[in-house]
């Protein structure tokens, strides 16, 4: 079993704070496993402490999805362990109706340390934030990174083969052991259906499920491409009976898919004024296996954008915010624009990333480098899958596998 060190470290750093600690993320991304790993650590540190762990995905706990039944269960546990430190772990809490009021009650008891997981970001934020006024601390859990994937296969030493497998099976550990490709695709699509049914339909009262699926298909087919709700509207015109769907409805449905962590939306930022540009945006798939299975493609489809997808989520692990860099100016009466695949910033400084599958062609290499040369400040990095590691002027050219394993 791979210890998700990054998330364990974060939980360790906040375990004694006066917050409700919440692991959020897509179903099957590993939240439950992280929670169980952390519980074992806490038990060693607190031998006299008492622990409650309830997974609401487990059918044996269906009776506890009623908030009153859950309250009675927890209250009885507290009475039996009066005066002792209690650690409360509730997994997939959004399945419990009225959970916010229940948690608020236990939050008042300073002898109870509360940890939750959930698979719908908006539901958790809206219900908890309104009650706790900033007392909830959310930790976003992503699928396995490439470094964690390599750790899962310690006997494998061929990084190129491992990376190819990572691109194929994605980062959801439940799927790693499935060898049959048809079963793998079927299981991936089943997970998406489960997410739509359990994490979206009940909470947003979605009536047009097929429209939701069409928008997900568009987003998955166009990962890394700039678009807007108007582009999706044009796409839907060719898919009756969706020819008259309002842009506002499309925006809402797209946000629902983000809430369930099936996709992540990335906005453009003006590299000069550092303002967010709201007209266009891009989306990336949280897991490439889910994306490729849903649109019935394999890992060779649109290689370059899939590589971008991997880089985006690694940047999400390393930086608080990730944007697409954009700048425009007028020269000799002609408007020229500059776009950088990803722009990130932290206390160290600014970082600019270009991503290219193959830079063995000199023309391709020069095109990617020239874009970075137009940037006047910060660290400039060109990531590639050609095995190239060198510097040209102030630009670092790094092989993607090396960069993914170089944990900062």
XYZ file of C-alpha atoms in Angstrom:
408
model
C 0.000 0.000 0.000
C 1.272 3.455 -0.943
C 1.306 5.952 1.922
C -0.070 9.235 0.556
C 2.647 11.223 2.293
C 1.590 14.644 1.064
C -1.921 14.363 2.478
C -0.789 12.648 5.674
C 1.671 15.510 6.214
C -1.082 18.100 5.733
C -3.392 16.273 8.139
C -0.589 16.043 10.691
C -0.001 19.782 10.447
C -3.664 20.649 11.104
C -4.766 17.802 13.377
C -4.879 19.919 16.551
C -6.330 23.065 15.012
C -9.819 24.314 15.819
C -11.189 23.402 12.396
C -13.349 20.713 10.894
C -10.858 18.930 8.662
C -12.356 17.809 5.346
C -10.781 15.698 2.607
C -12.541 16.521 -0.651
C -12.141 14.970 -4.084
C -13.611 12.657 -6.672
C -14.880 9.253 -5.606
C -12.174 6.565 -5.685
C -9.385 9.151 -5.545
C -8.159 7.641 -2.268
C -9.784 9.789 0.434
C -10.937 6.804 2.515
C -7.532 5.138 2.370
C -5.808 8.359 3.444
C -8.238 8.688 6.325
C -7.610 5.099 7.449
C -3.844 5.566 7.183
C -4.096 8.697 9.305
C -6.279 6.977 11.896
C -3.554 4.376 12.454
C -1.040 7.157 13.068
C -3.353 8.933 15.508
C -4.043 5.712 17.417
C -0.329 5.303 18.082
C -0.049 8.936 19.149
C -3.214 8.802 21.296
C -3.391 5.336 22.892
C -6.126 6.502 25.284
C -8.179 8.223 22.610
C -11.442 6.806 21.267
C -12.144 6.583 17.547
C -15.332 6.495 15.471
C -15.024 5.751 11.752
C -18.133 5.477 9.576
C -18.012 5.043 5.793
C -21.371 5.992 4.305
C -20.458 4.262 1.042
C -20.668 0.971 2.951
C -24.151 -0.553 2.663
C -23.868 -1.780 6.241
C -24.094 1.852 7.326
C -27.172 2.773 5.281
C -29.257 3.066 8.455
C -26.892 5.799 9.707
C -27.581 8.051 6.710
C -30.557 9.299 8.692
C -29.151 12.185 10.732
C -31.183 11.291 13.824
C -29.985 7.673 13.773
C -26.410 8.879 13.291
C -26.764 11.345 16.146
C -28.039 8.609 18.484
C -25.156 6.321 17.476
C -22.510 8.994 18.128
C -24.168 10.191 21.351
C -24.148 6.664 22.764
C -20.467 6.342 21.919
C -19.703 9.647 23.650
C -21.610 8.614 26.799
C -19.698 5.321 27.001
C -16.414 7.238 26.729
C -17.228 10.295 28.828
C -14.241 12.519 29.535
C -12.012 10.885 26.915
C -10.624 12.461 23.749
C -12.797 11.412 20.808
C -11.761 11.389 17.158
C -14.743 11.438 14.801
C -14.214 10.318 11.181
C -17.196 10.459 8.818
C -16.491 9.278 5.271
C -18.624 10.618 2.361
C -20.625 12.773 4.746
C -22.700 14.378 1.955
C -24.793 11.174 1.870
C -26.283 12.120 5.255
C -29.247 14.480 5.051
C -28.879 17.477 7.360
C -25.294 16.616 8.242
C -24.356 20.283 8.666
C -26.594 20.806 11.700
C -25.366 17.553 13.205
C -21.690 18.425 12.764
C -22.272 21.905 14.160
C -23.486 20.350 17.399
C -20.396 18.185 17.806
C -18.099 21.027 16.806
C -19.107 22.873 19.979
C -17.644 20.010 22.039
C -13.918 20.788 22.198
C -13.222 17.218 23.298
C -14.172 15.970 19.821
C -11.789 16.245 16.873
C -13.737 16.055 13.602
C -12.504 14.744 10.238
C -14.790 14.392 7.201
C -14.565 13.382 3.556
C -16.878 14.433 0.749
C -17.253 14.168 -3.025
C -19.191 17.340 -3.815
C -17.291 20.579 -3.267
C -20.186 23.018 -3.564
C -22.478 21.029 -1.287
C -19.821 20.883 1.413
C -18.821 24.514 1.041
C -22.343 25.925 0.980
C -23.685 23.848 3.853
C -20.646 24.037 6.122
C -19.435 27.557 5.416
C -22.832 29.065 6.165
C -22.856 27.347 9.556
C -19.189 27.457 10.518
C -18.091 30.835 9.122
C -14.673 29.686 7.993
C -14.138 26.902 10.516
C -13.994 24.187 7.847
C -10.587 23.398 6.385
C -10.803 21.617 3.024
C -7.939 19.522 1.635
C -8.372 18.589 -2.020
C -7.303 14.995 -2.767
C -6.229 14.207 -6.322
C -5.673 10.779 -7.898
C -2.184 9.241 -7.732
C 0.660 11.363 -9.032
C 3.222 9.687 -11.268
C 5.599 9.513 -8.296
C 2.958 7.660 -6.253
C 2.201 5.442 -9.249
C 5.884 4.449 -9.448
C 5.835 3.739 -5.712
C 2.911 1.372 -6.310
C 5.136 -0.638 -8.689
C 8.480 -0.747 -6.813
C 9.711 -3.710 -8.838
C 9.445 -1.771 -12.113
C 12.514 0.208 -13.187
C 11.597 1.161 -16.766
C 10.273 4.712 -16.358
C 9.193 4.975 -19.978
C 7.026 1.850 -19.678
C 5.639 3.033 -16.319
C 4.747 6.418 -17.740
C 2.980 4.815 -20.671
C 0.995 2.650 -18.265
C 0.190 5.706 -16.123
C -1.213 7.480 -19.177
C -3.346 4.433 -19.911
C -4.793 3.481 -16.516
C -4.793 6.915 -14.864
C -4.316 7.550 -11.158
C -7.272 5.846 -9.464
C -5.765 2.918 -7.523
C -8.926 0.763 -7.651
C -8.348 0.284 -11.378
C -4.646 -0.643 -11.272
C -5.249 -4.381 -10.870
C -7.775 -4.699 -13.738
C -6.006 -6.291 -16.702
C -8.931 -6.848 -19.066
C -9.328 -3.688 -21.185
C -13.064 -4.091 -21.728
C -13.623 -4.525 -17.995
C -11.381 -1.525 -17.309
C -13.393 0.695 -19.647
C -16.697 -0.629 -18.293
C -15.596 -0.004 -14.686
C -14.437 3.531 -15.510
C -17.753 4.424 -17.148
C -19.638 2.883 -14.222
C -17.751 5.164 -11.844
C -18.751 8.233 -13.853
C -22.379 7.100 -13.835
C -22.168 6.592 -10.062
C -20.736 10.081 -9.572
C -23.485 11.626 -11.698
C -26.228 9.713 -9.881
C -24.951 9.966 -6.291
C -23.089 13.267 -6.198
C -25.007 15.457 -8.644
C -28.578 14.399 -9.417
C -29.940 14.354 -5.835
C -28.461 17.727 -4.861
C -29.115 19.827 -7.960
C -32.416 18.252 -9.010
C -31.063 17.817 -12.531
C -33.844 16.946 -14.948
C -31.885 16.604 -18.189
C -29.291 13.926 -17.437
C -28.482 13.400 -21.116
C -27.604 17.077 -21.478
C -25.239 16.770 -18.506
C -23.564 13.809 -20.201
C -23.277 15.676 -23.506
C -21.519 18.587 -21.794
C -19.162 16.183 -20.019
C -18.382 14.573 -23.395
C -17.603 17.978 -24.914
C -15.318 18.907 -22.014
C -13.508 15.550 -22.207
C -13.068 15.726 -25.970
C -11.626 19.228 -25.686
C -9.274 19.024 -22.694
C -6.741 21.815 -22.801
C -8.618 23.724 -25.525
C -10.030 27.171 -24.917
C -13.799 27.420 -25.146
C -16.864 29.051 -23.623
C -20.507 28.181 -23.097
C -21.193 29.579 -26.569
C -18.859 26.950 -28.082
C -20.745 24.227 -26.227
C -24.026 25.739 -27.403
C -22.840 25.493 -31.010
C -21.792 21.875 -30.405
C -25.223 21.052 -28.975
C -27.008 22.490 -32.017
C -25.805 19.453 -33.921
C -27.205 17.147 -31.220
C -31.017 17.472 -31.207
C -33.001 17.953 -29.021
C -30.432 20.255 -27.371
C -30.361 22.971 -30.020
C -32.063 25.633 -27.858
C -30.242 25.204 -24.545
C -29.429 28.533 -22.880
C -25.803 29.453 -22.174
C -26.725 29.976 -18.504
C -27.900 26.350 -18.259
C -24.683 25.153 -19.889
C -22.608 27.158 -17.398
C -24.572 25.662 -14.502
C -24.160 22.086 -15.739
C -20.443 22.625 -16.313
C -20.077 23.916 -12.755
C -21.881 20.809 -11.451
C -19.297 18.605 -13.173
C -16.561 20.667 -11.492
C -18.333 20.299 -8.128
C -18.125 16.498 -8.479
C -14.432 16.775 -9.449
C -14.911 15.097 -12.851
C -13.272 18.117 -14.455
C -11.267 21.132 -13.311
C -11.780 24.517 -14.912
C -8.713 26.669 -15.653
C -8.956 30.380 -16.348
C -6.679 32.632 -18.361
C -4.714 35.344 -16.592
C -3.417 38.548 -18.136
C 0.358 38.308 -17.697
C 0.675 42.092 -17.659
C -2.057 43.182 -15.275
C -2.444 39.788 -13.527
C -6.216 40.003 -13.924
C -8.368 36.940 -14.603
C -9.820 36.938 -18.137
C -13.358 35.586 -18.011
C -14.283 35.198 -21.688
C -12.569 31.865 -22.343
C -11.307 29.004 -20.186
C -10.034 25.439 -20.469
C -10.970 22.211 -18.710
C -8.910 19.186 -17.747
C -10.074 15.689 -16.828
C -9.325 14.648 -13.247
C -8.418 11.181 -14.496
C -7.375 10.250 -18.038
C -8.732 6.704 -17.833
C -12.204 8.068 -17.063
C -11.899 10.617 -19.839
C -10.687 8.194 -22.496
C -13.220 5.535 -21.561
C -16.113 7.990 -21.600
C -15.327 9.276 -25.115
C -14.277 5.793 -26.287
C -10.672 6.702 -27.098
C -7.355 5.220 -26.000
C -4.269 6.788 -24.472
C -2.838 7.614 -27.924
C -5.713 9.999 -28.741
C -4.526 13.618 -28.745
C -1.243 12.816 -27.015
C -0.182 16.422 -26.558
C -3.313 17.502 -24.682
C -3.161 14.408 -22.485
C 0.399 15.346 -21.552
C -0.848 18.834 -20.684
C -3.531 17.206 -18.541
C -0.905 15.336 -16.512
C 1.192 18.484 -16.083
C -1.810 20.550 -14.971
C -2.639 18.204 -12.089
C 0.973 17.972 -11.000
C 1.016 21.766 -10.873
C -2.191 21.631 -8.818
C -0.266 19.526 -6.303
C 2.643 21.947 -6.178
C 0.948 25.363 -6.387
C -2.169 26.932 -4.897
C -3.310 28.340 -8.243
C -2.710 27.368 -11.843
C -3.709 29.579 -14.772
C -3.201 29.822 -18.508
C -0.861 32.731 -19.227
C -2.066 35.244 -21.821
C -0.870 38.611 -23.091
C -1.673 40.737 -26.103
C -0.301 43.941 -27.605
C -0.649 45.998 -30.760
C 2.395 46.313 -33.025
C 2.240 48.225 -36.329
C -1.529 48.224 -36.148
C -1.678 44.438 -35.735
C -2.795 42.738 -32.522
C -0.448 39.957 -31.456
C -1.039 37.565 -28.615
C 1.184 35.391 -26.446
C -0.095 32.306 -24.703
C 1.786 30.217 -22.158
C 0.378 26.786 -21.308
C 0.531 27.334 -17.557
C 1.420 30.191 -15.231
C 1.955 29.703 -11.481
C 3.219 31.925 -8.705
C 4.300 31.425 -5.102
C 6.533 33.111 -2.550
C 9.607 32.055 -4.517
C 8.477 33.788 -7.699
C 6.756 33.309 -11.049
C 6.835 30.109 -13.100
C 6.000 29.703 -16.794
C 5.459 26.263 -18.342
C 5.223 25.107 -21.911
C 4.327 21.450 -22.554
C 5.218 19.581 -25.734
C 5.033 15.863 -26.459
C 7.894 15.730 -28.958
C 10.597 18.367 -29.452
C 12.967 16.354 -31.629
C 11.808 18.466 -34.568
C 13.822 21.712 -34.561
C 10.910 23.803 -35.794
C 8.705 22.549 -32.947
C 11.445 23.154 -30.394
C 12.009 26.711 -31.620
C 8.279 27.479 -31.524
C 8.002 26.414 -27.889
C 11.197 28.213 -26.870
C 10.256 31.432 -28.671
C 7.025 31.655 -26.678
C 8.990 31.447 -23.414
C 11.597 33.932 -24.639
C 8.900 36.602 -24.822
C 8.467 36.304 -21.060
C 10.775 38.747 -19.299
C 10.727 37.490 -15.715
C 10.426 34.321 -13.649
C 11.495 30.729 -14.185
C 10.782 29.378 -17.685
C 10.381 25.630 -18.204
C 9.698 23.537 -21.305
C 8.460 20.052 -20.419
C 8.756 17.339 -23.036
C 8.345 13.601 -23.529
C 11.391 13.251 -25.777
C 13.940 12.574 -23.048
C 15.584 15.980 -23.533
C 17.224 17.660 -20.535
C 19.222 20.824 -21.203
C 19.179 24.603 -20.927
C 18.867 27.034 -23.800
C 19.546 30.598 -22.715
C 17.427 30.984 -19.558
C 14.964 28.265 -20.511
C 15.058 24.908 -18.701
C 14.144 21.980 -20.955
C 13.170 19.021 -18.776
C 11.929 15.540 -19.597
C 8.427 15.094 -18.192
C 9.251 11.894 -16.264
C 12.220 13.511 -14.534
C 10.152 16.556 -13.616
C 7.227 14.513 -12.279
C 9.570 12.565 -9.996
C 11.482 15.633 -8.844
C 9.288 16.326 -5.835
C 9.996 19.827 -4.480
